[in-house]
XYZ file of C-alpha atoms in Angstrom:
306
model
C 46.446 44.901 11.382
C 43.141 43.610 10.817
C 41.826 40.824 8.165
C 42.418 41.525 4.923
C 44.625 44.989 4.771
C 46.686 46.131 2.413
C 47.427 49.426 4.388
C 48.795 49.987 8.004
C 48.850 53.345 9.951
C 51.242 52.962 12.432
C 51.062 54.629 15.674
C 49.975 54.038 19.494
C 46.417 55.484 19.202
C 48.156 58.885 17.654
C 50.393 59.260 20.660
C 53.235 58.387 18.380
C 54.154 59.024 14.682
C 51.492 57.834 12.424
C 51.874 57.209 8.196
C 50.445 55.317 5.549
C 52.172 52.099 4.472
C 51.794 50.294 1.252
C 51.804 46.728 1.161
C 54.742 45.685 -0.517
C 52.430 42.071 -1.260
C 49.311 44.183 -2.971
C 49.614 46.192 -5.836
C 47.547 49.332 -5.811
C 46.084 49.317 -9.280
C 42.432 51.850 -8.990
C 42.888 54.960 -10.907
C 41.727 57.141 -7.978
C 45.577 55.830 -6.169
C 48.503 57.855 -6.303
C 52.293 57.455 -5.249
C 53.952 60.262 -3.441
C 57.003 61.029 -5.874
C 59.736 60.986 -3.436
C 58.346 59.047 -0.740
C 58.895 55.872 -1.538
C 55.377 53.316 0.195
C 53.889 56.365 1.025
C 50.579 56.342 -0.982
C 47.756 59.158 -1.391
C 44.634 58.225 -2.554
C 41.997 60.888 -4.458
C 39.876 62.341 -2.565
C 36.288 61.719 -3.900
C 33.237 64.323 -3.662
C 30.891 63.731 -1.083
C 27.872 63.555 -3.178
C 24.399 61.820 -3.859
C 22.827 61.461 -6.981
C 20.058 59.251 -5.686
C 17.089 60.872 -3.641
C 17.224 60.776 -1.144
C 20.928 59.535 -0.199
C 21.759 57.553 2.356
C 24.588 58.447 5.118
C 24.961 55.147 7.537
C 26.794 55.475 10.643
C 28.718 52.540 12.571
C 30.842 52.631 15.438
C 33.793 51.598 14.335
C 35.126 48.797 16.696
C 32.124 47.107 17.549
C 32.458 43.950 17.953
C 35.446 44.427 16.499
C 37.409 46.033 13.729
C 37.224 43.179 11.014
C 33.497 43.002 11.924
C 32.887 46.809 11.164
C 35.214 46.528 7.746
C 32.855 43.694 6.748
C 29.967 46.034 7.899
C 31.151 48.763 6.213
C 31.675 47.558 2.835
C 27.930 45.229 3.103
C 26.614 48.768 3.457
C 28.395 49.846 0.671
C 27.202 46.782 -1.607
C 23.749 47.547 -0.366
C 23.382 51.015 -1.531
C 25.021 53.360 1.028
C 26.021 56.401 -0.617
C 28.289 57.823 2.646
C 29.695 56.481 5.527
C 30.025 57.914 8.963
C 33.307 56.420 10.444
C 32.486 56.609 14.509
C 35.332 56.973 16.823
C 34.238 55.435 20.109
C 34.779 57.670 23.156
C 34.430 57.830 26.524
C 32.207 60.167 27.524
C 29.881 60.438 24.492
C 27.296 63.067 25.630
C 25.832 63.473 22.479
C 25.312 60.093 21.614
C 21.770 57.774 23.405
C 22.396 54.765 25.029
C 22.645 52.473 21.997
C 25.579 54.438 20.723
C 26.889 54.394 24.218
C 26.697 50.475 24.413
C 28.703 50.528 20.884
C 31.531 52.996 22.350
C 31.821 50.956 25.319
C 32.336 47.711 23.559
C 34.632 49.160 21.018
C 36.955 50.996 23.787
C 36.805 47.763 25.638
C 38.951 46.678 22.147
C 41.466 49.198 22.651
C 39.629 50.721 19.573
C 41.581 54.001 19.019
C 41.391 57.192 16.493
C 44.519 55.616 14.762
C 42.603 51.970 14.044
C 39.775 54.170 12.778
C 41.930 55.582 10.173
C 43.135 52.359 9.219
C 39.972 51.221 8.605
C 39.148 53.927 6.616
C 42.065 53.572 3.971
C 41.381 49.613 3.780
C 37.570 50.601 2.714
C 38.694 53.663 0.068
C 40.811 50.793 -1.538
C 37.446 48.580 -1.706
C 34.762 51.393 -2.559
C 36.378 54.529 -4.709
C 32.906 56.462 -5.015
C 31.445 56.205 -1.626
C 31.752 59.516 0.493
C 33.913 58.539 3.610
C 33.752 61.005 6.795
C 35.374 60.007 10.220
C 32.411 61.381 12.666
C 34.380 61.810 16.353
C 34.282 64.345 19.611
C 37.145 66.638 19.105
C 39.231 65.200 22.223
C 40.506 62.196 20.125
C 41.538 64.302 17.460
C 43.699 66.763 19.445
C 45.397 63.647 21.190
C 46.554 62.823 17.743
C 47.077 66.359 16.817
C 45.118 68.709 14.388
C 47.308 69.081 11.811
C 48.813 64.688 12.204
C 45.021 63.909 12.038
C 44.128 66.137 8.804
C 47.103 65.226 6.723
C 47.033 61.028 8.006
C 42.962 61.331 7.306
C 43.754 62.715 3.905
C 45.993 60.198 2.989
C 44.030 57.678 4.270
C 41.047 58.224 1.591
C 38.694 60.300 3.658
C 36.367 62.929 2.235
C 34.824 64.945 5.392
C 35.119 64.804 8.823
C 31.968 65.791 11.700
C 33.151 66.900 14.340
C 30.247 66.751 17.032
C 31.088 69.216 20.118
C 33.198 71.351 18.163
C 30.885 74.644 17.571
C 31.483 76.477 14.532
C 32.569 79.720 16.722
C 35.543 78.032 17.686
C 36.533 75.877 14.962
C 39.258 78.375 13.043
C 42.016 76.583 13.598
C 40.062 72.787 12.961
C 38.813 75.053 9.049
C 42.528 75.974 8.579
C 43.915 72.247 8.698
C 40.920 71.226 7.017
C 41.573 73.282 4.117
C 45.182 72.988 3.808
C 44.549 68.917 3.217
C 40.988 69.172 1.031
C 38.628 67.614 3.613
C 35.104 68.705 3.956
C 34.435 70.268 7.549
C 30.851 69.002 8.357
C 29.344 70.646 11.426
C 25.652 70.014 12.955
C 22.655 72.682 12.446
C 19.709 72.539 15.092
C 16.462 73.244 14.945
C 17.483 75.383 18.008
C 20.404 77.363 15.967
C 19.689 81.212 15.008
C 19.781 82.010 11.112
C 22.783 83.608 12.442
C 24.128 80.792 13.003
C 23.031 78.694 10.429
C 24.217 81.264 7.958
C 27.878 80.612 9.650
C 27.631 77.146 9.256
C 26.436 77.151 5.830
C 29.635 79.611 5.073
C 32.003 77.172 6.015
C 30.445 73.751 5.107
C 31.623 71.622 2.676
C 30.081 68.405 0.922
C 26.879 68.780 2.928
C 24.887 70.358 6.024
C 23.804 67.822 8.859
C 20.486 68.714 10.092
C 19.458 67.404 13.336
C 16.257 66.086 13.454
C 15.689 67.149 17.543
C 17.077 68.445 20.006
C 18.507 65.784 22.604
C 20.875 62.897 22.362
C 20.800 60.445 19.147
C 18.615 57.125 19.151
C 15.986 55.943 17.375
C 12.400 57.309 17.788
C 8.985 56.402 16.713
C 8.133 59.750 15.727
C 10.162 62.754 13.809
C 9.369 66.390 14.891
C 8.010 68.631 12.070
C 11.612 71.030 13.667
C 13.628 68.865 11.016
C 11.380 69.870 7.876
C 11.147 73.862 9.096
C 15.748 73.643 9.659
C 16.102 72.327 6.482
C 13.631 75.118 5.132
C 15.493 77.359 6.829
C 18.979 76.173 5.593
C 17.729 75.783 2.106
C 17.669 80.094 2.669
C 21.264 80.360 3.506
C 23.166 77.349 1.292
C 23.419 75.613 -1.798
C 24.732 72.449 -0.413
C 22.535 69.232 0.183
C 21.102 68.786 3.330
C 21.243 65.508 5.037
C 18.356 64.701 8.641
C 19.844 62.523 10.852
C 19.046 61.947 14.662
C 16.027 59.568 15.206
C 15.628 57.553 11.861
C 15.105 54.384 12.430
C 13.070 52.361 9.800
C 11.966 52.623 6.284
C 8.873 54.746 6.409
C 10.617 57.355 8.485
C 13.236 57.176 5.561
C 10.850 57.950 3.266
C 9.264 60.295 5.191
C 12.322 62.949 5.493
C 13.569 61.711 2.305
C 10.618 64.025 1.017
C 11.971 67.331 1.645
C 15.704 66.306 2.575
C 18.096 65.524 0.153
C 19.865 62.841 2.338
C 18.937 60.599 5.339
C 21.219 59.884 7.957
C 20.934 56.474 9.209
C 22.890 56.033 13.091
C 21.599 54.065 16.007
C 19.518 51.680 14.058
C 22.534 50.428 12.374
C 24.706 49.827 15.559
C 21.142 48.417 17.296
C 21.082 46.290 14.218
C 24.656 44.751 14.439
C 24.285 44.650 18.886
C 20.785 42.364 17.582
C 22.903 40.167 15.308
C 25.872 38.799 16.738
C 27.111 36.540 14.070
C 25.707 38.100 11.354
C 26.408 41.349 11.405
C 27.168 42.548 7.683
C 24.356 40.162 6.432
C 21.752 42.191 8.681
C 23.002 45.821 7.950
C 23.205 44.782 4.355
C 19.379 43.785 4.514
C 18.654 46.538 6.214
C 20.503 48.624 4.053
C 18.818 47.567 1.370
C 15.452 48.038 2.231
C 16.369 51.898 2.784
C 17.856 51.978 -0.091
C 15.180 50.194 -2.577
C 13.313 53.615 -1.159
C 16.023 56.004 -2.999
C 15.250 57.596 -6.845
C 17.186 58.408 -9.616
C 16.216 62.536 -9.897
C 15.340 63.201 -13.813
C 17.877 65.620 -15.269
């Protein structure tokens, strides 16, 4: 275990059995905690809503890992303090095609830790004890997850505190089984809609979406970018058609004015590589500078009138 936990998931990386430990040396006293009746240690916390009631919200993404694990739970939760209204938990992998090279750098460094889908989860049920209304969703390629197994990884993922999960090269074409095991343990499936996608398409994702939509920004690999394409206003116009559910931009969005900039017609700004560039920058000192940054984004965010 890491600094500070009061919950272990056991388990080689999800190659062996996994569960959800309480600490027999920290009482579990937050309303939104449960104890299995009949399963004595096993604990199940309450699944919160993904939601934002600020304008727009704020999704921040970290690879979880890098540096290291008690570095990204400190990250995490500075984030958190600093106005972040979901996290993205990122499960490092080896081949990350979708990811730039910043994102790339992170995975390396965090496999190079022997950073694993089952740590991830850990992590994840240490910050749900810390923060009960931030959104939590584990963001990962689907390889990791099958090495765990669907079904393990839904019900451990559950348990663990998490609202949603992203899977990134999972299309929604294919995904019947992934909907099923969502749905049997109340997590949000969260799939990615491109500017490239048919309303067809779109339509399909919007069906079968739950907590919110993630819009790509652009076509490509993620990374920050000087400039956004006017193809993430006309998706999110074009999504707005086909679902109810807030849309969050993501892919490219990298300082404050681009913030506020998509934060104009989205109703949630994903936040990715210029975190992780932000804690690679800041060896040291990495909760203190995401927290700063967090903040500025944040200070940006409005209270909608009823």
């Amino acid at each position: 275990m890491f600094r500070g936990v009061g919950i272990r998931i056991l388990g080689l990386c999800g190659s062996r059995s996994s569960w959800i430990e309480r600490s027999k040396s920290r009482a579990l006293t937050t309303k939104d905690t449960k104890v299995h009746e009949g399963e004595p240690g096993l604990i199940n916390i309450l699944i919160m809503p993904l939601a934002f009631y600020r304008r727009p919200g704020l999704v921040v993404y970290v690879t979880c890992g890098d540096p290291d694990l008690g570095t990204t739970r400190d990250v995490v939760l500075a984030a958190i303090e600093a106005g972040a209204d979901v996290i993205e938990l990122g499960v490092p992998f080896s081949d990350p095609m979708a990811d730039g090279p910043v994102i790339q750098r992170a995975s390396e460094r965090a496999l190079k830790g022997r950073t694993c889908l089952a740590q991830v989860l850990t992590l994840a049920a240490e910050v749900r004890q810390q923060a009960q209304s931030t959104g939590l969703v584990v963001f990962s390629y689907l390889n990791p997850i099958l090495r765990m197994g669907m079904e393990k990884f839904c019900m451990v993922a559950r348990a663990a505190g998490v609202d949603g999960v992203l899977v990134t090269d999972l299309p929604v074409e294919e995904a019947g089984g992934y909907l099923g095991a969502m749905k049997a343990n109340d997590l949000a499936p969260i799939f990615l809609a491109a500017p490239t996608s048919p309303d067809e398409r779109l339509k399909r994702i919007a069906e079968v979406s739950r907590g919110f939509v993630y819009a790509v920004s652009r076509t490509g690999v993620t990374g920050v970018r000087q400039q956004l394409a006017d193809d993430a206003q006309k998706l999110v116009k074009r999504l707005r058609r086909v679902t109810k559910l807030p849309v969050a931009v993501g892919f490219g969005i990298s300082n404050a004015e681009q913030f506020a900039e998509v934060g104009k017609f989205a109703d949630a700004v994903v936040v990715g590589s210029a975190i992780v560039e932000t804690i690679e920058r800041n060896r040291g000192r990495e909760a203190a500078a995401v927290g700063e940054f967090v903040k500025r984004l944040s200070a940006l965010s409005y209270q909608p009138s009823a």
